[in-house]
Tab-separated table of C-alpha atoms and ligand atoms in Angstrom:
chain	number	residue	atom	x	y	z
A	1	MET	CA	17.431	-3.655	2.851
A	2	ALA	CA	13.969	-5.220	4.231
A	3	ILE	CA	10.790	-3.085	3.773
A	4	THR	CA	7.404	-3.551	5.093
A	5	PRO	CA	5.863	-0.133	5.697
A	6	THR	CA	4.234	0.141	9.663
A	7	VAL	CA	0.718	0.382	8.096
A	8	ASN	CA	-2.011	-1.984	8.868
A	9	SER	CA	-3.167	-3.989	5.228
A	10	ALA	CA	0.354	-4.018	3.603
A	11	ALA	CA	0.585	-6.113	0.603
A	12	ILE	CA	4.413	-5.661	-0.198
A	13	ARG	CA	6.992	-7.393	1.390
A	14	TRP	CA	10.743	-6.733	0.354
A	15	HIS	CA	13.544	-8.579	2.271
A	16	GLY	CA	16.634	-8.249	-0.096
A	17	ASP	CA	16.564	-11.278	-1.835
A	18	ARG	CA	12.796	-11.764	-2.211
A	19	LEU	CA	9.557	-10.520	-2.841
A	20	GLN	CA	6.711	-11.564	-0.661
A	21	LEU	CA	2.803	-10.181	-1.864
A	22	LEU	CA	-0.296	-10.751	-0.435
A	23	ASP	CA	-2.001	-12.457	-2.413
A	24	GLN	CA	-5.370	-10.568	-3.017
A	25	ARG	CA	-7.308	-12.995	-5.428
A	26	HIS	CA	-8.152	-14.860	-1.939
A	27	LEU	CA	-9.046	-11.993	0.639
A	28	PRO	CA	-11.171	-11.118	2.697
A	29	THR	CA	-11.331	-14.865	3.633
A	30	GLU	CA	-7.725	-16.063	3.719
A	31	THR	CA	-4.313	-14.233	4.025
A	32	LEU	CA	-1.806	-16.101	1.852
A	33	TRP	CA	1.803	-14.826	1.127
A	34	LEU	CA	3.315	-15.425	-2.268
A	35	ASP	CA	6.719	-15.648	-2.388
A	36	ILE	CA	8.154	-14.013	-6.198
A	37	LEU	CA	12.050	-14.841	-6.744
A	38	ASP	CA	12.369	-13.610	-10.614
A	39	SER	CA	10.955	-11.259	-13.166
A	40	GLN	CA	8.728	-13.801	-14.693
A	41	GLN	CA	7.176	-14.855	-11.062
A	42	ALA	CA	6.316	-10.708	-10.875
A	43	ALA	CA	5.038	-10.438	-14.213
A	44	ASP	CA	2.437	-13.657	-13.245
A	45	ALA	CA	1.567	-11.910	-10.078
A	46	ILE	CA	0.846	-8.554	-12.099
A	47	ARG	CA	-1.247	-10.328	-14.794
A	48	ASP	CA	-3.146	-12.865	-12.601
A	49	MET	CA	-4.122	-10.086	-10.077
A	50	VAL	CA	-2.128	-11.288	-6.794
A	51	VAL	CA	-1.251	-7.766	-6.679
A	52	ARG	CA	-3.183	-4.877	-8.150
A	53	GLY	CA	-3.773	-1.609	-8.313
A	54	ALA	CA	-1.269	0.892	-9.856
A	55	PRO	CA	1.228	2.388	-7.652
A	56	ALA	CA	1.445	-1.666	-6.500
A	57	ILE	CA	2.022	-2.688	-9.665
A	58	GLY	CA	4.858	-0.464	-10.456
A	59	ILE	CA	6.384	-1.198	-7.154
A	60	THR	CA	6.062	-5.224	-8.009
A	61	ALA	CA	7.439	-4.764	-11.561
A	62	ALA	CA	10.679	-2.846	-10.497
A	63	TYR	CA	11.086	-5.508	-7.625
A	64	GLY	CA	10.608	-7.892	-10.410
A	65	LEU	CA	13.905	-6.592	-12.014
A	66	ALA	CA	15.692	-6.001	-9.442
A	67	LEU	CA	15.609	-9.639	-8.619
A	68	GLU	CA	16.086	-10.680	-12.235
A	69	ALA	CA	19.283	-8.552	-12.120
A	70	GLN	CA	20.243	-10.538	-8.800
A	71	ARG	CA	19.690	-13.860	-10.243
A	72	LEU	CA	21.564	-13.193	-13.413
A	73	GLY	CA	24.758	-11.909	-10.812
A	74	GLU	CA	28.106	-10.858	-12.680
A	75	SER	CA	26.735	-11.483	-15.836
A	76	ALA	CA	23.945	-8.810	-15.330
A	77	THR	CA	23.783	-5.914	-18.049
A	78	LEU	CA	20.902	-3.582	-19.193
A	79	ALA	CA	21.210	-5.889	-22.654
A	80	SER	CA	20.681	-9.039	-21.111
A	81	LEU	CA	17.751	-7.785	-18.613
A	82	GLN	CA	15.561	-6.586	-21.997
A	83	ASN	CA	13.712	-9.907	-22.053
A	84	ALA	CA	12.539	-9.535	-18.220
A	85	ILE	CA	11.254	-5.970	-18.834
A	86	ALA	CA	9.042	-7.066	-21.947
A	87	CYS	CA	7.705	-9.821	-20.211
A	88	LEU	CA	7.034	-7.284	-17.021
A	89	ALA	CA	5.668	-4.493	-19.735
A	90	ALA	CA	3.747	-7.105	-21.103
A	91	SER	CA	1.906	-7.890	-17.843
A	92	ARG	CA	-0.989	-5.700	-17.921
A	93	PRO	CA	-1.258	-2.304	-20.354
A	94	THR	CA	-3.169	0.264	-18.138
A	95	ALA	CA	-1.315	1.567	-15.377
A	96	VAL	CA	1.012	3.546	-16.295
A	97	ASN	CA	3.094	2.953	-12.966
A	98	LEU	CA	4.450	-0.304	-14.086
A	99	PHE	CA	6.274	1.619	-17.757
A	100	TRP	CA	6.856	4.732	-15.332
A	101	ALA	CA	8.656	2.203	-12.781
A	102	LEU	CA	10.523	-0.172	-15.972
A	103	GLU	CA	12.013	3.210	-17.593
A	104	ARG	CA	13.300	4.879	-14.053
A	105	LEU	CA	15.032	1.440	-13.273
A	106	GLN	CA	16.362	1.398	-16.844
A	107	ARG	CA	17.821	4.798	-16.587
A	108	VAL	CA	19.551	4.383	-13.427
A	109	ALA	CA	20.824	0.958	-15.291
A	110	GLY	CA	22.661	2.816	-17.666
A	111	ASP	CA	26.154	1.140	-18.385
A	112	LEU	CA	26.448	-0.744	-15.033
A	113	GLN	CA	27.119	-4.102	-14.748
A	114	GLY	CA	27.195	-7.652	-12.692
A	115	ASN	CA	27.144	-6.437	-8.999
A	116	ALA	CA	26.999	-2.671	-8.919
A	117	LEU	CA	24.099	-3.084	-11.556
A	118	CYS	CA	22.352	-5.544	-9.314
A	119	GLN	CA	22.523	-2.964	-6.224
A	120	ALA	CA	21.702	0.132	-8.079
A	121	LEU	CA	18.517	-1.531	-9.218
A	122	THR	CA	17.652	-2.866	-5.954
A	123	ASP	CA	18.526	0.212	-4.344
A	124	ASP	CA	16.152	2.064	-6.566
A	125	ALA	CA	13.334	-0.058	-6.310
A	126	GLU	CA	13.580	0.378	-2.609
A	127	SER	CA	13.393	3.976	-3.312
A	128	ILE	CA	10.276	3.774	-5.646
A	129	HIS	CA	8.329	1.838	-2.342
A	130	ARG	CA	9.455	4.195	0.007
A	131	GLU	CA	8.588	7.125	-2.338
A	132	ASP	CA	5.013	5.901	-2.875
A	133	LEU	CA	4.577	5.588	0.750
A	134	ALA	CA	5.473	9.448	1.429
A	135	ALA	CA	3.685	10.399	-1.512
A	136	ASN	CA	0.729	8.753	-0.259
A	137	GLN	CA	0.922	10.536	3.096
A	138	ALA	CA	1.561	14.025	1.670
A	139	MET	CA	-1.459	13.461	-0.838
A	140	GLY	CA	-3.682	12.365	2.372
A	141	GLU	CA	-3.256	15.541	3.788
A	142	PHE	CA	-3.723	17.775	0.764
A	143	GLY	CA	-6.590	15.776	-0.295
A	144	ALA	CA	-8.376	15.743	3.507
A	145	ASP	CA	-8.332	19.884	3.338
A	146	LEU	CA	-10.803	19.492	0.669
A	147	LEU	CA	-13.395	17.750	2.685
A	148	PRO	CA	-15.568	19.677	4.462
A	149	ASP	CA	-15.872	18.430	8.452
A	150	GLY	CA	-18.165	15.635	9.120
A	151	ALA	CA	-18.317	14.496	5.255
A	152	THR	CA	-19.649	10.994	4.167
A	153	VAL	CA	-17.564	10.232	1.316
A	154	TYR	CA	-18.222	7.231	-1.387
A	155	THR	CA	-15.007	5.509	-3.146
A	156	HIS	CA	-14.846	2.730	-5.470
A	157	CYS	CA	-12.326	-0.268	-5.966
A	158	ASN	CA	-9.227	-0.220	-4.001
A	159	THR	CA	-6.786	2.161	-3.581
A	160	GLY	CA	-5.788	1.547	-0.092
A	161	ALA	CA	-2.312	-0.013	1.279
A	162	LEU	CA	-3.195	-3.314	-0.715
A	163	ALA	CA	-2.833	-1.127	-4.036
A	164	THR	CA	0.440	1.316	-3.098
A	165	GLY	CA	3.372	1.241	-1.176
A	166	GLY	CA	1.164	1.861	2.128
A	167	HIS	CA	-1.498	4.325	3.045
A	168	GLY	CA	-3.320	4.167	-0.301
A	169	THR	CA	-4.370	7.039	-2.477
A	170	ALA	CA	-8.094	7.758	-2.428
A	171	LEU	CA	-8.108	5.723	0.482
A	172	GLY	CA	-5.284	7.466	1.732
A	173	ILE	CA	-7.011	10.658	1.863
A	174	ILE	CA	-9.839	8.532	3.864
A	175	ARG	CA	-7.304	7.831	6.371
A	176	SER	CA	-5.936	11.120	6.525
A	177	ALA	CA	-9.064	12.819	6.759
A	178	TRP	CA	-10.487	10.061	9.468
A	179	ALA	CA	-7.443	10.287	11.716
A	180	ARG	CA	-8.433	14.453	11.861
A	181	GLN	CA	-11.728	13.597	13.011
A	182	GLN	CA	-13.117	15.112	9.900
A	183	LEU	CA	-14.861	12.168	8.451
A	184	SER	CA	-18.239	10.589	9.199
A	185	GLY	CA	-18.143	7.357	7.288
A	186	VAL	CA	-17.571	5.899	3.957
A	187	TYR	CA	-19.833	4.428	1.029
A	188	ALA	CA	-17.562	1.745	-0.795
A	189	GLY	CA	-19.506	0.153	-4.169
A	190	GLU	CA	-18.437	-3.536	-4.425
A	191	THR	CA	-16.714	-2.723	-7.629
A	192	ARG	CA	-18.130	-5.811	-9.903
A	193	PRO	CA	-16.448	-7.782	-11.337
A	194	TRP	CA	-13.668	-8.536	-9.543
A	195	LEU	CA	-14.875	-6.888	-6.158
A	196	GLN	CA	-12.074	-5.057	-4.730
A	197	GLY	CA	-14.542	-2.697	-3.139
A	198	SER	CA	-16.565	-5.453	-1.058
A	199	ARG	CA	-13.495	-8.154	-0.704
A	200	LEU	CA	-10.562	-5.182	-0.397
A	201	THR	CA	-11.593	-1.820	0.655
A	202	SER	CA	-14.368	-3.081	3.137
A	203	TRP	CA	-11.309	-5.188	4.859
A	204	GLU	CA	-8.629	-2.506	4.975
A	205	LEU	CA	-11.533	-0.148	6.601
A	206	LEU	CA	-12.698	-2.329	9.327
A	207	ASN	CA	-9.313	-3.279	10.104
A	208	ASP	CA	-8.712	0.432	10.523
A	209	GLY	CA	-11.914	0.880	12.752
A	210	ILE	CA	-12.850	3.260	9.663
A	211	PRO	CA	-17.053	3.238	9.692
A	212	VAL	CA	-17.354	1.773	6.054
A	213	THR	CA	-20.744	0.661	4.975
A	214	LEU	CA	-20.605	-1.612	1.532
A	215	VAL	CA	-23.256	-0.826	-1.097
A	216	ALA	CA	-23.911	-2.529	-4.641
A	217	ASP	CA	-22.648	-0.444	-7.491
A	218	SER	CA	-26.204	0.575	-8.554
A	219	CYS	CA	-27.024	1.847	-5.192
A	220	ALA	CA	-24.694	5.192	-5.901
A	221	GLY	CA	-27.322	7.581	-7.692
A	222	GLN	CA	-29.403	6.872	-5.349
A	223	LEU	CA	-26.988	8.028	-2.287
A	224	MET	CA	-26.358	11.095	-4.189
A	225	GLN	CA	-30.245	12.078	-4.416
A	226	GLN	CA	-30.744	11.363	-1.018
A	227	GLY	CA	-27.976	14.338	-0.287
A	228	LYS	CA	-25.672	11.191	1.796
A	229	VAL	CA	-22.437	11.548	0.153
A	230	GLN	CA	-20.548	15.060	0.332
A	231	ALA	CA	-17.910	13.943	-1.731
A	232	VAL	CA	-16.752	11.056	-4.338
A	233	ILE	CA	-13.075	9.825	-3.945
A	234	VAL	CA	-11.072	7.780	-6.523
A	235	GLY	CA	-7.960	6.415	-7.696
A	236	ALA	CA	-6.304	6.720	-11.313
A	237	ASP	CA	-4.466	4.298	-13.378
A	238	ARG	CA	-3.220	6.490	-16.166
A	239	ILE	CA	-4.259	10.370	-16.264
A	240	THR	CA	-3.369	12.138	-19.322
A	241	ALA	CA	-1.994	15.412	-20.553
A	242	ASN	CA	-5.444	17.143	-20.373
A	243	GLY	CA	-6.377	15.396	-16.926
A	244	ASP	CA	-8.503	12.584	-18.367
A	245	THR	CA	-8.295	9.592	-15.835
A	246	ALA	CA	-8.546	6.226	-16.737
A	247	ASN	CA	-9.861	4.399	-13.268
A	248	LYS	CA	-11.709	1.040	-12.395
A	249	ILE	CA	-14.968	0.798	-14.547
A	250	GLY	CA	-17.560	2.312	-13.366
A	251	THR	CA	-15.683	5.441	-12.498
A	252	TYR	CA	-16.948	7.649	-15.278
A	253	ASN	CA	-20.756	6.658	-14.062
A	254	LEU	CA	-19.948	8.069	-10.697
A	255	ALA	CA	-18.479	11.205	-12.252
A	256	VAL	CA	-21.382	12.096	-14.070
A	257	LEU	CA	-23.501	10.918	-11.043
A	258	ALA	CA	-21.833	13.480	-9.461
A	259	GLN	CA	-21.783	16.026	-11.414
A	260	HIS	CA	-25.354	16.021	-11.696
A	261	HIS	CA	-25.558	16.145	-7.850
A	262	GLN	CA	-22.925	19.213	-7.825
A	263	ILE	CA	-20.589	16.715	-5.525
A	264	PRO	CA	-17.188	17.341	-5.604
A	265	PHE	CA	-15.453	14.678	-7.669
A	266	ILE	CA	-11.673	14.433	-6.769
A	267	VAL	CA	-8.941	11.930	-8.027
A	268	ALA	CA	-5.429	10.705	-5.857
A	269	ALA	CA	-3.046	9.598	-7.716
A	270	PRO	CA	0.453	9.888	-7.296
A	271	VAL	CA	2.928	12.004	-9.860
A	272	SER	CA	3.965	8.470	-11.278
A	273	THR	CA	0.455	8.254	-12.485
A	274	LEU	CA	0.713	10.951	-14.140
A	275	ASP	CA	1.154	10.351	-18.364
A	276	SER	CA	2.276	13.556	-20.403
A	277	ALA	CA	2.943	11.841	-23.215
A	278	LEU	CA	-0.615	11.084	-24.160
A	279	PRO	CA	-2.634	14.223	-25.071
A	280	ASP	CA	-5.898	12.885	-23.974
A	281	GLY	CA	-8.045	9.838	-22.663
A	282	SER	CA	-8.919	8.662	-25.936
A	283	HIS	CA	-5.403	7.701	-26.650
A	284	ILE	CA	-5.424	4.884	-23.461
A	285	VAL	CA	-5.104	1.325	-23.908
A	286	ILE	CA	-8.403	0.244	-21.739
A	287	GLU	CA	-7.202	-3.927	-20.722
A	288	GLN	CA	-9.927	-5.882	-21.407
A	289	ARG	CA	-10.423	-8.946	-19.411
A	290	ASP	CA	-12.279	-12.342	-19.663
A	291	GLY	CA	-15.820	-12.883	-19.828
A	292	SER	CA	-15.805	-15.397	-16.916
A	293	GLU	CA	-15.492	-12.462	-14.188
A	294	VAL	CA	-18.591	-11.334	-15.483
A	295	ARG	CA	-20.267	-14.651	-15.740
A	296	ALA	CA	-18.992	-15.997	-12.763
A	297	ILE	CA	-18.411	-14.388	-8.489
A	298	GLN	CA	-15.944	-16.265	-6.891
A	299	GLY	CA	-16.056	-19.514	-9.397
A	300	LYS	CA	-20.033	-19.679	-9.158
A	301	PRO	CA	-21.866	-19.187	-12.157
A	302	VAL	CA	-24.335	-16.305	-12.285
A	303	ALA	CA	-25.034	-16.184	-16.040
A	304	PRO	CA	-25.256	-18.958	-18.566
A	305	ASP	CA	-21.664	-20.039	-19.415
A	306	ASN	CA	-22.115	-19.288	-23.222
A	307	CYS	CA	-23.397	-16.006	-22.837
A	308	PRO	CA	-21.213	-13.335	-24.404
A	309	VAL	CA	-19.422	-10.879	-22.130
A	310	TYR	CA	-17.932	-7.449	-22.700
A	311	ASN	CA	-15.712	-6.478	-19.913
A	312	PRO	CA	-13.425	-3.797	-19.620
A	313	ALA	CA	-11.188	-3.260	-16.400
A	314	PHE	CA	-11.149	0.599	-16.906
A	315	ASP	CA	-12.855	3.393	-17.945
A	316	VAL	CA	-12.208	7.039	-18.553
A	317	THR	CA	-13.662	9.678	-16.881
A	318	PRO	CA	-12.943	12.898	-19.088
A	319	ALA	CA	-11.347	16.378	-17.294
A	320	ALA	CA	-14.247	18.060	-17.515
A	321	LEU	CA	-15.957	16.329	-14.913
A	322	ILE	CA	-12.972	16.199	-12.265
A	323	THR	CA	-13.164	18.617	-9.591
A	324	ALA	CA	-10.120	18.375	-8.518
A	325	ILE	CA	-6.503	15.804	-8.628
A	326	VAL	CA	-4.645	15.331	-5.698
A	327	THR	CA	-0.831	14.610	-6.129
A	328	GLU	CA	1.990	14.615	-3.666
A	329	GLN	CA	2.688	18.005	-4.651
A	330	GLY	CA	-0.748	19.536	-4.188
A	331	VAL	CA	-4.181	19.991	-5.434
A	332	ILE	CA	-4.976	20.656	-9.475
A	333	HIS	CA	-8.235	22.552	-9.144
A	334	HIS	CA	-10.713	21.668	-12.614
A	335	PRO	CA	-7.745	20.153	-14.276
A	336	ASN	CA	-6.942	20.704	-17.943
A	337	THR	CA	-3.755	20.772	-20.287
A	338	GLU	CA	-2.280	24.066	-18.791
A	339	LYS	CA	-2.433	23.168	-15.174
A	340	LEU	CA	-1.294	19.999	-15.549
A	341	LYS	CA	1.889	21.142	-17.250
A	342	ALA	CA	2.557	23.682	-14.885
A	343	HIS	CA	1.690	21.048	-12.050
A	344	LEU	CA	4.849	19.000	-13.426
A	345	SER	CA	7.106	21.509	-14.457
A	346	GLN	CA	7.049	22.530	-10.628
A	347	VAL	CA	7.593	18.926	-9.632
A	348	LYS	CA	10.711	18.955	-12.128
A	349	ASP	CA	12.046	22.333	-10.886
A	350	ARG	CA	11.794	21.112	-7.349
A	351	ARG	CA	13.888	17.662	-8.621
A	352	HIS	CA	16.522	19.965	-9.510
A	353	ASP	CA	16.874	22.460	-6.841
C	401	MRU	O1	-7.601	-3.514	-11.597
C	401	MRU	P1	-7.237	-3.269	-10.684
C	401	MRU	O2	-7.876	-3.387	-9.043
C	401	MRU	O3	-5.642	-3.250	-10.495
C	401	MRU	O4	-7.657	-1.678	-10.618
C	401	MRU	C1	-7.381	-0.483	-9.671
C	401	MRU	C2	-7.684	0.401	-9.674
C	401	MRU	O5	-8.380	1.055	-10.586
C	401	MRU	C3	-7.137	1.665	-8.761
C	401	MRU	O6	-8.110	2.388	-8.770
C	401	MRU	C4	-6.157	2.582	-9.215
C	401	MRU	O7	-5.083	1.489	-9.731
C	401	MRU	C5	-5.512	3.187	-8.130
C	401	MRU	S1	-4.633	2.563	-7.020
C	401	MRU	C6	-3.952	3.591	-5.708
């Protein structure tokens, strides 16, 4: 079955036996689509940031594994897919959605073989894709309920259709609030060094006609001091059992600023981003990326080429700084271990209804 969510800016197209990814390294100047035919190409695309954003990484890994099973055909078994699973799992370490998707597909695979296995993995990868879009739409409504009328919000990185199965997590809340005529505008931080905010978020919001103002990351404090921001809304790559949240580097700075200025700090993420196996954020593996991303902007040097660089892709915001976590199941106000556990058990109960 072909799946292209009917949402502007979608980055993942599934054609049944082929995946197409919008190459986000070239946005906003060029819209190039890459064909992905097997798990190795899917893993390369995740590692090289052709596709990025926690849910989109999970969806791509799921399709990558389904494509690998299709390639093996009659000889496909869960054992024969282990190299592909290991290769996909090694592509990026921090977004738990990648590992969540691979574990889900392995449970679906069970003892199936050959065509039955291919079909089951393909169907489940499509379900993950569809469920993510539906989750984002639900999150959009729950999150918009938290915003005052006429709010101007600040967001970081890119959490939109490009980072998900469509609509977006934090950007999904922004889209839903805009559709309800509840929003005045959005400040998008440029998100050095990879520039997800300036290259991707501004592109998505302009495509949708949502008023966006791009700012350098270092402008956030002044905006809050001047009373120009009523909420900060961000996504997440992994939320541990106590609510600590790994997200794009710079998120923690925003949470500290928001607390100082008594502005709500809202995290939006599907249940697939909750990692109850880790007790707190100190256990999260933070991806370290190449120094060349900081020494140059889009290939143009902005620092001496021998200058040492520290370039973590993510930071961890302690739960105590988070006003609310929004999932497709509802809102967890002032998250802590008990509230997250209760939220997750509700999800399990609904699945067993
Ligand atoms: O390095 P990236 O671009 O994959 O980082 C993405 C983020 O940090 C997003 O905020 C997060 O994955 C949530 S996306 C809905």
